[in-house]
Each structure stands twice: as C-alpha cells, then as structure tokens.
mmCIF file of C-alpha atoms in Angstrom:
data_model
loop_
_atom_site.group_PDB
_atom_site.id
_atom_site.type_symbol
_atom_site.label_atom_id
_atom_site.label_comp_id
_atom_site.label_asym_id
_atom_site.label_seq_id
_atom_site.Cartn_x
_atom_site.Cartn_y
_atom_site.Cartn_z
ATOM 1 C CA MET A 1 109.232 81.846 72.761
ATOM 2 C CA SER A 2 112.772 80.361 74.077
ATOM 3 C CA ASP A 3 113.182 78.497 77.069
ATOM 4 C CA GLU A 4 115.304 81.532 78.961
ATOM 5 C CA GLU A 5 112.031 83.751 77.931
ATOM 6 C CA ARG A 6 109.460 81.557 79.350
ATOM 7 C CA GLU A 7 111.591 81.047 82.814
ATOM 8 C CA GLU A 8 111.635 84.675 83.135
ATOM 9 C CA LYS A 9 107.875 85.321 82.420
ATOM 10 C CA GLU A 10 107.142 82.389 85.101
ATOM 11 C CA LEU A 11 109.008 84.346 87.835
ATOM 12 C CA ASP A 12 106.610 87.244 87.292
ATOM 13 C CA LEU A 13 102.696 87.655 88.150
ATOM 14 C CA SER A 14 101.748 87.894 84.839
ATOM 15 C CA SER A 15 101.750 83.944 85.012
ATOM 16 C CA PRO A 16 98.797 82.833 86.731
ATOM 17 C CA GLU A 17 100.695 79.970 87.851
ATOM 18 C CA VAL A 18 102.807 81.942 90.012
ATOM 19 C CA VAL A 19 100.211 83.787 91.352
ATOM 20 C CA THR A 20 98.697 80.724 92.772
ATOM 21 C CA LYS A 21 101.799 79.453 94.369
ATOM 22 C CA TYR A 22 102.005 82.900 96.276
ATOM 23 C CA LYS A 23 98.482 82.530 97.295
ATOM 24 C CA ASN A 24 98.656 78.981 98.217
ATOM 25 C CA ALA A 25 101.719 79.966 100.697
ATOM 26 C CA ALA A 26 99.567 82.865 102.159
ATOM 27 C CA GLU A 27 96.969 80.333 102.521
ATOM 28 C CA ILE A 28 99.331 78.088 104.685
ATOM 29 C CA VAL A 29 100.846 80.872 106.527
ATOM 30 C CA ASN A 30 97.453 82.466 107.282
ATOM 31 C CA ARG A 31 96.375 79.315 108.923
ATOM 32 C CA ALA A 32 99.486 78.644 110.859
ATOM 33 C CA LEU A 33 99.208 82.010 112.291
ATOM 34 C CA GLN A 34 96.056 81.179 113.705
ATOM 35 C CA LEU A 35 97.280 77.967 114.729
ATOM 36 C CA VAL A 36 99.956 79.937 116.736
ATOM 37 C CA ILE A 37 97.980 82.457 118.402
ATOM 38 C CA SER A 38 95.421 79.815 119.419
ATOM 39 C CA GLU A 39 98.794 78.178 121.327
ATOM 40 C CA CYS A 40 99.623 81.316 122.888
ATOM 41 C CA LYS A 41 98.283 81.060 126.833
ATOM 42 C CA PRO A 42 100.121 81.797 129.605
ATOM 43 C CA LYS A 43 102.659 79.107 130.758
ATOM 44 C CA ALA A 44 103.350 77.710 127.235
ATOM 45 C CA LYS A 45 106.711 77.220 126.237
ATOM 46 C CA ILE A 46 107.907 79.775 123.635
ATOM 47 C CA VAL A 47 110.264 77.135 121.538
ATOM 48 C CA ASP A 48 107.152 74.365 121.697
ATOM 49 C CA ILE A 49 104.736 77.152 120.189
ATOM 50 C CA CYS A 50 107.485 78.125 117.316
ATOM 51 C CA GLU A 51 108.248 74.591 116.732
ATOM 52 C CA LYS A 52 104.333 73.873 116.282
ATOM 53 C CA GLY A 53 104.336 76.735 113.815
ATOM 54 C CA ASP A 54 106.902 75.521 111.401
ATOM 55 C CA SER A 55 105.731 71.925 111.777
ATOM 56 C CA PHE A 56 102.499 72.965 110.552
ATOM 57 C CA ILE A 57 103.811 74.825 107.655
ATOM 58 C CA ARG A 58 106.330 71.965 106.727
ATOM 59 C CA GLU A 59 103.092 69.503 106.906
ATOM 60 C CA GLN A 60 101.026 71.608 104.670
ATOM 61 C CA THR A 61 103.327 72.274 102.008
ATOM 62 C CA SER A 62 104.383 68.797 101.923
ATOM 63 C CA ASN A 63 100.942 67.922 100.555
ATOM 64 C CA THR A 64 100.972 70.457 97.979
ATOM 65 C CA TYR A 65 102.002 69.655 94.443
ATOM 66 C CA LYS A 66 102.943 66.261 94.968
ATOM 67 C CA ASN A 67 102.018 65.227 91.623
ATOM 68 C CA VAL A 68 104.027 67.143 89.435
ATOM 69 C CA LYS A 69 106.982 65.942 87.493
ATOM 70 C CA LYS A 70 109.579 68.409 88.275
ATOM 71 C CA LYS A 71 110.497 68.606 92.298
ATOM 72 C CA ILE A 72 109.217 71.372 93.790
ATOM 73 C CA GLU A 73 110.850 73.184 96.809
ATOM 74 C CA ARG A 74 108.275 74.101 99.540
ATOM 75 C CA GLY A 75 108.341 74.679 103.337
ATOM 76 C CA VAL A 76 109.340 77.147 106.013
ATOM 77 C CA ALA A 77 110.628 80.438 104.472
ATOM 78 C CA PHE A 78 110.994 82.388 108.009
ATOM 79 C CA PRO A 79 110.977 80.061 111.000
ATOM 80 C CA THR A 80 108.408 81.147 113.288
ATOM 81 C CA CYS A 81 109.185 83.773 116.012
ATOM 82 C CA ILE A 82 107.484 84.850 119.264
ATOM 83 C CA SER A 83 108.823 88.199 120.568
ATOM 84 C CA VAL A 84 107.301 89.021 123.808
ATOM 85 C CA ASN A 85 106.989 92.615 125.174
ATOM 86 C CA ASN A 86 109.909 95.168 124.489
ATOM 87 C CA THR A 87 111.341 92.517 122.501
ATOM 88 C CA VAL A 88 111.169 93.437 119.195
ATOM 89 C CA CYS A 89 111.641 90.417 117.025
ATOM 90 C CA HIS A 90 113.402 87.490 115.732
ATOM 91 C CA PHE A 91 113.194 85.324 119.128
ATOM 92 C CA SER A 92 112.913 81.585 118.120
ATOM 93 C CA PRO A 93 114.720 79.833 120.978
ATOM 94 C CA LEU A 94 116.731 76.738 120.879
ATOM 95 C CA ALA A 95 115.341 73.406 122.083
ATOM 96 C CA SER A 96 116.717 73.823 125.419
ATOM 97 C CA ASP A 97 115.221 77.069 126.229
ATOM 98 C CA GLU A 98 112.735 77.305 128.896
ATOM 99 C CA THR A 99 110.997 80.740 128.524
ATOM 100 C CA VAL A 100 107.321 80.829 128.978
ATOM 101 C CA LEU A 101 104.635 83.106 128.121
ATOM 102 C CA GLU A 102 102.744 84.911 131.017
ATOM 103 C CA GLU A 103 99.410 86.842 131.601
ATOM 104 C CA GLY A 104 99.452 90.192 129.802
ATOM 105 C CA ASP A 105 102.447 89.498 127.722
ATOM 106 C CA LYS A 106 102.318 91.329 124.339
ATOM 107 C CA VAL A 107 103.564 88.898 121.329
ATOM 108 C CA LYS A 108 104.492 89.427 118.040
ATOM 109 C CA ILE A 109 104.339 86.584 115.646
ATOM 110 C CA ASP A 110 106.339 86.539 112.766
ATOM 111 C CA MET A 111 106.771 83.560 110.023
ATOM 112 C CA GLY A 112 107.043 82.698 106.461
ATOM 113 C CA CYS A 113 106.143 80.120 103.962
ATOM 114 C CA HIS A 114 106.975 79.403 100.387
ATOM 115 C CA ILE A 115 106.103 76.950 97.383
ATOM 116 C CA ASP A 116 108.664 76.743 95.010
ATOM 117 C CA GLY A 117 110.376 79.776 96.115
ATOM 118 C CA PHE A 118 107.489 82.171 95.650
ATOM 119 C CA ILE A 119 107.066 83.447 99.301
ATOM 120 C CA ALA A 120 104.257 84.453 101.789
ATOM 121 C CA VAL A 121 105.142 86.074 105.231
ATOM 122 C CA VAL A 122 102.884 87.471 108.036
ATOM 123 C CA ALA A 123 103.596 89.223 111.428
ATOM 124 C CA HIS A 124 100.712 89.793 114.056
ATOM 125 C CA THR A 125 100.323 91.295 117.485
ATOM 126 C CA HIS A 126 98.119 89.878 120.079
ATOM 127 C CA VAL A 127 98.067 90.519 123.939
ATOM 128 C CA LEU A 128 97.381 87.653 126.230
ATOM 129 C CA GLN A 129 94.276 88.882 128.084
ATOM 130 C CA GLU A 130 90.776 88.784 128.185
ATOM 131 C CA GLY A 131 88.691 91.751 126.623
ATOM 132 C CA PRO A 132 89.798 94.739 124.636
ATOM 133 C CA VAL A 133 93.667 96.109 124.946
ATOM 134 C CA THR A 134 93.164 99.916 125.910
ATOM 135 C CA GLY A 135 95.712 102.693 126.791
ATOM 136 C CA ARG A 136 99.231 102.951 125.479
ATOM 137 C CA GLN A 137 99.178 99.201 124.780
ATOM 138 C CA ALA A 138 96.113 99.853 122.210
ATOM 139 C CA ASP A 139 98.009 103.202 120.325
ATOM 140 C CA VAL A 140 101.269 101.372 119.494
ATOM 141 C CA ILE A 141 99.029 98.261 117.935
ATOM 142 C CA ALA A 142 96.716 101.155 116.438
ATOM 143 C CA ALA A 143 99.696 102.717 115.051
ATOM 144 C CA ALA A 144 101.129 99.627 113.343
ATOM 145 C CA VAL A 145 97.823 98.592 111.736
ATOM 146 C CA THR A 146 96.910 102.174 110.578
ATOM 147 C CA ALA A 147 100.634 102.644 108.920
ATOM 148 C CA ALA A 148 100.245 99.391 107.520
ATOM 149 C CA GLU A 149 96.931 100.136 106.057
ATOM 150 C CA VAL A 150 98.422 103.358 104.463
ATOM 151 C CA ALA A 151 101.458 101.571 103.193
ATOM 152 C CA LEU A 152 98.852 99.141 101.438
ATOM 153 C CA ARG A 153 97.244 102.283 99.570
ATOM 154 C CA LEU A 154 101.024 103.758 98.502
ATOM 155 C CA VAL A 155 102.777 100.689 97.858
ATOM 156 C CA ARG A 156 101.219 100.548 93.942
ATOM 157 C CA PRO A 157 102.531 101.413 90.890
ATOM 158 C CA GLY A 158 104.038 104.476 89.984
ATOM 159 C CA LYS A 159 104.583 105.846 93.710
ATOM 160 C CA LYS A 160 108.133 105.726 95.049
ATOM 161 C CA ASN A 161 109.407 104.170 98.305
ATOM 162 C CA LYS A 162 110.492 107.424 99.964
ATOM 163 C CA ASP A 163 106.673 108.651 99.691
ATOM 164 C CA VAL A 164 106.020 105.200 101.949
ATOM 165 C CA THR A 165 108.742 105.957 104.274
ATOM 166 C CA GLU A 166 107.594 109.769 104.940
ATOM 167 C CA ALA A 167 104.046 108.322 105.641
ATOM 168 C CA LEU A 168 104.669 105.705 107.799
ATOM 169 C CA GLN A 169 106.681 108.524 110.175
ATOM 170 C CA LYS A 170 103.508 110.714 110.277
ATOM 171 C CA VAL A 171 100.845 108.077 110.820
ATOM 172 C CA ALA A 172 103.192 106.872 114.236
ATOM 173 C CA ALA A 173 103.593 110.325 115.076
ATOM 174 C CA ALA A 174 99.726 110.252 115.268
ATOM 175 C CA TYR A 175 99.424 107.895 118.075
ATOM 176 C CA ASP A 176 102.528 109.506 120.130
ATOM 177 C CA CYS A 177 104.508 106.409 119.018
ATOM 178 C CA LYS A 178 107.814 105.750 116.852
ATOM 179 C CA ILE A 179 108.483 103.438 113.746
ATOM 180 C CA VAL A 180 111.160 101.417 114.930
ATOM 181 C CA GLU A 181 114.361 101.900 113.154
ATOM 182 C CA GLY A 182 116.239 99.157 110.660
ATOM 183 C CA VAL A 183 113.482 97.438 109.906
ATOM 184 C CA LEU A 184 113.374 97.143 106.034
ATOM 185 C CA SER A 185 110.081 96.210 103.802
ATOM 186 C CA HIS A 186 111.565 94.195 100.739
ATOM 187 C CA GLN A 187 110.255 93.093 97.122
ATOM 188 C CA LEU A 188 110.208 89.549 97.301
ATOM 189 C CA LYS A 189 111.021 87.373 94.341
ATOM 190 C CA GLN A 190 111.096 83.894 93.702
ATOM 191 C CA PHE A 191 113.783 82.132 96.551
ATOM 192 C CA VAL A 192 114.592 85.844 97.286
ATOM 193 C CA ILE A 193 113.515 87.044 100.528
ATOM 194 C CA ASP A 194 115.168 90.407 100.776
ATOM 195 C CA GLY A 195 115.139 91.777 96.962
ATOM 196 C CA ASN A 196 116.905 95.066 96.210
ATOM 197 C CA LYS A 197 113.762 97.125 96.283
ATOM 198 C CA VAL A 198 113.635 98.240 99.583
ATOM 199 C CA VAL A 199 111.098 100.197 102.024
ATOM 200 C CA LEU A 200 113.082 102.340 104.639
ATOM 201 C CA SER A 201 110.837 102.670 108.109
ATOM 202 C CA VAL A 202 113.091 105.433 109.271
ATOM 203 C CA SER A 203 115.198 107.552 106.970
ATOM 204 C CA GLY A 204 118.168 108.905 108.285
ATOM 205 C CA PRO A 205 121.975 109.680 107.468
ATOM 206 C CA GLU A 206 123.089 106.202 109.004
ATOM 207 C CA THR A 207 120.554 104.067 106.316
ATOM 208 C CA ARG A 208 120.996 105.361 102.698
ATOM 209 C CA ILE A 209 118.839 102.816 99.903
ATOM 210 C CA ASP A 210 118.390 103.805 96.477
ATOM 211 C CA ASP A 211 115.463 105.749 95.586
ATOM 212 C CA ALA A 212 113.063 103.000 93.527
ATOM 213 C CA GLU A 213 109.448 103.016 92.268
ATOM 214 C CA PHE A 214 106.875 100.410 92.566
ATOM 215 C CA GLU A 215 105.585 98.313 89.408
ATOM 216 C CA GLU A 216 102.879 96.307 88.291
ATOM 217 C CA ASN A 217 103.145 92.548 88.828
ATOM 218 C CA GLU A 218 105.839 93.010 91.379
ATOM 219 C CA VAL A 219 105.807 91.474 95.468
ATOM 220 C CA TYR A 220 106.460 93.071 98.660
ATOM 221 C CA ALA A 221 106.496 92.198 102.204
ATOM 222 C CA ILE A 222 105.635 95.300 103.958
ATOM 223 C CA ASP A 223 107.244 95.578 107.227
ATOM 224 C CA ILE A 224 106.278 97.738 110.148
ATOM 225 C CA VAL A 225 107.145 97.849 113.764
ATOM 226 C CA THR A 226 106.001 100.838 115.931
ATOM 227 C CA SER A 227 107.155 101.587 119.737
ATOM 228 C CA THR A 228 106.006 103.720 122.313
ATOM 229 C CA GLY A 229 109.786 104.231 123.114
ATOM 230 C CA GLU A 230 112.490 105.671 121.170
ATOM 231 C CA GLY A 231 112.101 103.312 118.283
ATOM 232 C CA LYS A 232 116.135 102.378 118.499
ATOM 233 C CA PRO A 233 116.142 98.934 119.673
ATOM 234 C CA LYS A 234 119.705 97.474 120.836
ATOM 235 C CA LEU A 235 121.344 94.120 120.491
ATOM 236 C CA LEU A 236 121.808 92.937 124.079
ATOM 237 C CA ASP A 237 123.536 89.943 123.641
ATOM 238 C CA GLY A 238 124.576 88.382 120.413
ATOM 239 C CA LYS A 239 124.636 84.912 121.423
ATOM 240 C CA GLN A 240 120.671 84.899 121.474
ATOM 241 C CA THR A 241 120.569 85.036 117.624
ATOM 242 C CA THR A 242 119.039 81.642 116.623
ATOM 243 C CA ILE A 243 118.009 82.463 112.948
ATOM 244 C CA TYR A 244 120.506 82.782 110.106
ATOM 245 C CA LYS A 245 120.610 82.841 106.451
ATOM 246 C CA ARG A 246 123.283 81.690 104.086
ATOM 247 C CA ALA A 247 125.319 84.276 102.132
ATOM 248 C CA VAL A 248 125.287 82.828 98.843
ATOM 249 C CA ASP A 249 127.724 84.946 97.427
ATOM 250 C CA LYS A 250 130.078 84.661 100.073
ATOM 251 C CA ASN A 251 132.740 82.043 99.997
ATOM 252 C CA TYR A 252 135.782 81.120 102.608
ATOM 253 C CA HIS A 253 137.540 78.029 103.403
ATOM 254 C CA LEU A 254 136.561 77.303 107.237
ATOM 255 C CA LYS A 255 139.255 76.201 109.964
ATOM 256 C CA MET A 256 137.201 74.407 112.597
ATOM 257 C CA LYS A 257 136.013 70.805 111.742
ATOM 258 C CA ALA A 258 132.638 71.678 113.733
ATOM 259 C CA SER A 259 132.036 74.750 111.460
ATOM 260 C CA ARG A 260 132.778 72.841 108.269
ATOM 261 C CA PHE A 261 130.353 70.225 109.799
ATOM 262 C CA ILE A 262 127.614 72.655 110.387
ATOM 263 C CA PHE A 263 128.097 74.797 107.280
ATOM 264 C CA SER A 264 127.674 71.565 105.311
ATOM 265 C CA GLU A 265 124.675 70.985 107.096
ATOM 266 C CA ILE A 266 123.285 74.456 106.171
ATOM 267 C CA SER A 267 124.012 74.161 102.423
ATOM 268 C CA GLN A 268 122.627 70.824 102.100
ATOM 269 C CA LYS A 269 119.087 71.695 104.199
ATOM 270 C CA PHE A 270 118.881 75.518 103.925
ATOM 271 C CA PRO A 271 120.929 76.729 100.975
ATOM 272 C CA ILE A 272 118.689 79.977 100.323
ATOM 273 C CA MET A 273 116.029 80.288 103.159
ATOM 274 C CA PRO A 274 116.333 81.676 106.678
ATOM 275 C CA PHE A 275 116.673 78.815 109.360
ATOM 276 C CA THR A 276 116.351 78.327 113.025
ATOM 277 C CA ALA A 277 119.687 76.811 114.655
ATOM 278 C CA ARG A 278 117.256 74.863 116.277
ATOM 279 C CA ALA A 279 117.087 72.407 113.160
ATOM 280 C CA LEU A 280 120.914 71.775 113.639
ATOM 281 C CA GLN A 281 122.572 69.733 116.116
ATOM 282 C CA GLU A 282 122.848 72.365 119.488
ATOM 283 C CA LYS A 283 126.389 71.510 120.787
ATOM 284 C CA ARG A 284 127.901 71.409 117.228
ATOM 285 C CA ALA A 285 125.699 74.548 115.961
ATOM 286 C CA ARG A 286 126.811 76.659 118.909
ATOM 287 C CA LEU A 287 130.670 76.093 117.915
ATOM 288 C CA GLY A 288 130.293 76.066 114.250
ATOM 289 C CA LEU A 289 128.068 79.292 113.497
ATOM 290 C CA VAL A 290 130.404 81.606 115.196
ATOM 291 C CA GLU A 291 133.256 81.121 112.577
ATOM 292 C CA CYS A 292 130.440 81.019 109.607
ATOM 293 C CA VAL A 293 129.201 84.565 110.877
ATOM 294 C CA ASN A 294 132.685 86.015 111.539
ATOM 295 C CA HIS A 295 133.494 85.252 107.898
ATOM 296 C CA ASP A 296 130.143 86.230 106.535
ATOM 297 C CA LEU A 297 129.070 83.040 105.093
ATOM 298 C CA LEU A 298 125.740 83.384 107.166
ATOM 299 C CA GLN A 299 123.514 86.540 107.663
ATOM 300 C CA PRO A 300 122.414 86.905 111.336
ATOM 301 C CA TYR A 301 118.772 87.964 112.383
ATOM 302 C CA PRO A 302 119.549 89.280 115.569
ATOM 303 C CA ILE A 303 117.219 89.720 118.382
ATOM 304 C CA LEU A 304 116.830 93.226 119.426
ATOM 305 C CA HIS A 305 115.312 95.059 122.556
ATOM 306 C CA GLU A 306 113.586 98.432 123.332
ATOM 307 C CA LYS A 307 113.685 99.409 127.032
ATOM 308 C CA PRO A 308 111.915 97.637 129.602
ATOM 309 C CA GLY A 309 108.189 99.167 129.784
ATOM 310 C CA ASP A 310 108.430 100.208 126.395
ATOM 311 C CA TYR A 311 105.435 98.495 124.090
ATOM 312 C CA VAL A 312 105.985 97.186 120.737
ATOM 313 C CA ALA A 313 103.680 95.943 117.861
ATOM 314 C CA HIS A 314 104.442 94.360 114.805
ATOM 315 C CA ILE A 315 102.352 94.023 111.440
ATOM 316 C CA LYS A 316 103.677 92.371 108.355
ATOM 317 C CA PHE A 317 101.794 91.376 105.230
ATOM 318 C CA THR A 318 102.406 90.142 101.658
ATOM 319 C CA VAL A 319 101.046 92.153 98.975
ATOM 320 C CA LEU A 320 100.711 91.546 95.202
ATOM 321 C CA LEU A 321 100.796 94.653 92.833
ATOM 322 C CA MET A 322 98.131 93.218 90.291
ATOM 323 C CA PRO A 323 97.080 94.786 87.337
ATOM 324 C CA ASN A 324 93.780 95.193 88.833
ATOM 325 C CA GLY A 325 95.284 96.902 91.995
ATOM 326 C CA SER A 326 97.212 95.853 95.431
ATOM 327 C CA ASP A 327 96.152 92.449 96.678
ATOM 328 C CA ARG A 328 97.124 91.656 100.192
ATOM 329 C CA ILE A 329 97.470 88.234 100.725
ATOM 330 C CA THR A 330 98.131 87.580 104.432
ATOM 331 C CA SER A 331 96.720 88.797 107.601
ATOM 332 C CA HIS A 332 94.842 87.937 110.620
ATOM 333 C CA PRO A 333 91.882 89.512 112.610
ATOM 334 C CA LEU A 334 93.056 91.493 115.257
ATOM 335 C CA GLN A 335 91.748 91.358 118.862
ATOM 336 C CA GLU A 336 89.804 94.166 119.865
ATOM 337 C CA PHE A 337 91.788 97.334 121.033
ATOM 338 C CA HIS A 338 90.828 100.692 122.014
ATOM 339 C CA PRO A 339 93.567 103.602 121.440
ATOM 340 C CA THR A 340 93.764 106.845 123.389
ATOM 341 C CA LYS A 341 94.028 109.061 120.288
ATOM 342 C CA THR A 342 92.232 108.999 116.621
ATOM 343 C CA ILE A 343 93.227 110.356 113.500
ATOM 344 C CA ASP A 344 92.407 113.694 112.942
ATOM 345 C CA ASP A 345 95.181 114.633 110.364
ATOM 346 C CA PRO A 346 93.732 115.419 106.725
ATOM 347 C CA GLU A 347 96.414 113.783 104.804
ATOM 348 C CA ILE A 348 96.288 110.507 106.606
ATOM 349 C CA LYS A 349 92.565 110.496 106.157
ATOM 350 C CA ALA A 350 93.263 111.290 102.730
ATOM 351 C CA TRP A 351 95.803 108.234 102.302
ATOM 352 C CA LEU A 352 93.375 105.781 104.267
ATOM 353 C CA ALA A 353 90.301 106.835 101.780
ATOM 354 C CA LEU A 354 92.177 105.756 98.502
ATOM 355 C CA GLY A 355 90.963 102.461 97.372
ATOM 356 C CA THR A 356 93.101 99.579 97.078
ATOM 357 C CA LYS A 357 91.848 98.416 93.554
ATOM 358 C CA THR A 358 93.387 100.460 90.187
ATOM 359 C CA LYS A 359 90.620 102.508 88.252
ATOM 360 C CA LYS A 360 92.089 102.452 84.867
ATOM 361 C CA LYS A 361 91.967 105.353 82.628
ATOM 362 C CA GLY A 362 93.361 105.411 79.047
ATOM 363 C CA GLY A 363 95.993 102.586 78.932
ATOM 364 C CA GLY A 364 94.434 100.615 80.907
ATOM 365 C CA LYS A 365 94.362 96.884 80.393
ATOM 366 C CA LYS A 366 90.338 95.860 79.973
ATOM 367 C CA LYS A 367 87.107 97.591 80.520
ATOM 368 C CA LYS A 368 85.294 95.808 83.321
ATOM 369 C CA GLY A 369 81.487 95.826 82.927
ATOM 370 C CA LYS A 370 79.247 97.751 85.376
ATOM 371 C CA LYS A 371 78.954 94.629 87.660
ATOM 372 C CA GLY A 372 82.459 94.368 87.907
ATOM 373 C CA GLU A 373 82.820 98.085 88.579
ATOM 374 C CA LYS A 374 80.254 97.850 91.477
ATOM 375 C CA ALA A 375 81.829 94.536 92.987
ATOM 376 C CA GLU A 376 85.037 96.886 93.290
ATOM 377 C CA GLU A 377 83.494 99.665 94.715
ATOM 378 C CA SER A 378 81.478 97.784 97.351
ATOM 379 C CA ALA A 379 84.784 95.836 98.386
ATOM 380 C CA GLU A 380 86.709 99.339 98.639
ATOM 381 C CA ALA A 381 83.751 100.859 100.984
ATOM 382 C CA ALA A 382 83.828 97.721 103.013
ATOM 383 C CA GLU A 383 87.439 98.263 103.495
ATOM 384 C CA GLU A 384 87.271 101.922 104.314
ATOM 385 C CA ALA A 385 84.652 101.342 106.936
ATOM 386 C CA ALA A 386 86.721 98.856 108.443
ATOM 387 C CA MET A 387 89.641 101.072 108.604
ATOM 388 C CA ASP A 388 87.095 103.834 109.821
ATOM 389 C CA ALA A 389 86.315 101.532 112.897
ATOM 390 C CA THR A 390 89.712 100.662 113.653
ATOM 391 C CA THR A 391 91.067 104.351 113.637
ATOM 392 C CA THR A 392 88.269 106.008 115.590
ATOM 393 C CA ASN A 393 87.087 103.283 117.976
ATOM 394 C CA GLY A 394 89.699 100.570 118.059
ATOM 395 C CA ALA A 395 87.014 98.244 117.006
ATOM 396 C CA GLU A 396 88.054 94.576 115.925
ATOM 397 C CA ALA A 397 88.828 94.819 112.334
ATOM 398 C CA SER A 398 89.685 92.110 109.902
ATOM 399 C CA GLN A 399 92.844 93.267 107.903
ATOM 400 C CA GLY A 400 92.296 91.448 104.578
#
C-alpha cells in the first residue's frame, strides 16, 4: 500500500484508530457539556461559563496522545455557546460582556471538540428551573428531541438527505412547532466541520443543496433547532458576532495594520477550526475583524433571534455510520419534560420504531452469533422504550 493510500484509509471509519479518536473527542465534549450545564445557574455570567467549557476541552485534550511521535492537533472544534430564550445560536460573548442567566431562562448549549481533526459536536437544551418543563416550552423540546431521534434512524446508508428534511418538518408540525430555517446538518471529515454533504432543515426556493445519499463509514453532525415561532430567525446586530472560521480558499492583501495583525494571529492559532474573538486582543480584534470579514477571509457565525416570547430548542449530535449501524456518540440526558401533544402520526411512529443497528441481509459484512443478535435486539428495544417515554409522557430520557 502506498503512503497516499494509507493516508486516505486513515481518514475513514474503517480505521479503528479514527473511530477511537472520534469517540475520545466525544467523551470529552460530553463531559464538558455536563460541566457547562452544572454551571448554568441564575446570576452566573454567560462569558464565564463559556470560558469554563472551552478551558475544560483544552485541558482534557492536552492530556491525550501526549506520547505519540507525530504531534497531534487537538482542542476546541467549536467554541462554547450559550444562547438564551429566543436567541437561536452562536452567543459566545467577549470578556467584557456582563450578560447573566436568570431563573426560568431556556439555554441552548453548543460546543465541539477534536482530536487530530476528528470532530465531535453536541448541542443541548436546558431550562433553569426546578421540576419538569411543561406547556409550549416542553413542546418545543419534544419537537427537537423527536426530530433528532427520527434523523438518527434515517441518516443511514442508502437513504437520501431530502428524506430526512421532509421527516423533520413532519415531526415539528406534530408538536405545532417549526424547524428553524438556515440550519444545516453537515458531514464531518478530518479537519472539516462543514463537509459538502449536507441535510437541509427546511427546503425552500432560496436554499438549494445537492441531493446526496448517505454511505457507510461517513460521520455527520445532525443539527436540529425548533421554534414555537415562525422559524425564520433574524440577525439583529452584526456587531454581536464573535465566532468566525478562516476561509482557507480565500486570499486578500489587507490594508489596515490592525487587520493584518489579527489575521496573522488567527492564521497561526486557528488556521482551520471556528474560534471566538474572545481569544484575540479585544480592541485590535474589533478593528481588524471587520476588514477580514468584508473581504471573505473569515466566515462569520451570526447570532440569530426569533421574536421575543418565542421558545427555541436546540439538539445536535455526532453520528458514526458504522458497518453495524448508526452510533450516536454525543448526547446528554434531558431534564424531565411534559409536552402538551403526543405523536399519533403512523409514519412518525414507524420511523421511531426503526432500529439504529443494521440487520444484514445478503452481502452483509459478517454473520453475528445468536448472542450478538440478542444483545443488539435488546439494545434496540431499550432505545424504543426510551423514545416511547419521551414522546408520550415526556418523561426524562437519556439520549444515546
């Protein structure tokens, strides 16, 4: 095998080492999420919690693969964001920001970790209150959770991306909610957080994507945002944006000294992964980032908002399309919630009843012994039982 072929093979889930790196990154980001949720309390400053999430990921990843010969890049793959109430996403404020959480706030936590460029991302919704979440707050969470469970079962080899888009709309409608427009689920590859294969949340005339079929050994970040409002979030203030990603295919000779300084720092510290402006010198960053964005050297992640009073929920997970089925590697148990609606649609029920493990028929990889089959069946049964509880009673369910 040539070095080129070996390099290509290593990028794929067919390599156990690659699977291990994805799973190690997932374990770290799951623990980071747990830490962030525990820090989300009334009067806590959002910027402090975001910094704790990022610091935890940096510390934990720095302790992995320390003794390997070849230096391995690792760390934050997506900065910790805490978007509150009708704010949809990407709120990761600068150090000078004084915004605090309040009792009853609905927080959407979004974060990512990578080891050697193999990325695990997660997003979770949590309401700052004692006792179960009820009413429309619970409906919007149930819509996101159920849509995520359906997506987990439909993002599998042989299925098409448009099948998933249509299913997401149907699930949200069952809870009288909307899937938020403009959110894309991306294929993940080594050092690529936004691969070319995507799943559109909402299909429409303005957002066209290529039809794609899912294949074995691919990895996806399934990203679902639901709203009790119109699902058409707005950018209220571009100056709020703090998260950017280097557009590696763009070049431009910057005119301002501050821009050149900041861009040099970004190229050195964050050549590929998204980063927060909090990690840069704040005054210089404010000046320099504008010119970089205006000339497409940086891709901004804008902070979007639904209307005040609308409830928004966000669930994101990383899934490995393994030969024996779909392996969801990032998640966190939900707090108890009691939606006002239940799933009666037979098509949605049929999707939820699908197992996540592949039952091989002709042309399968390997025959499993009876013991393996029984273990798989019981795992599927447990998954379905948990899903039943989520959709009918809104009971607490661990997603995994």
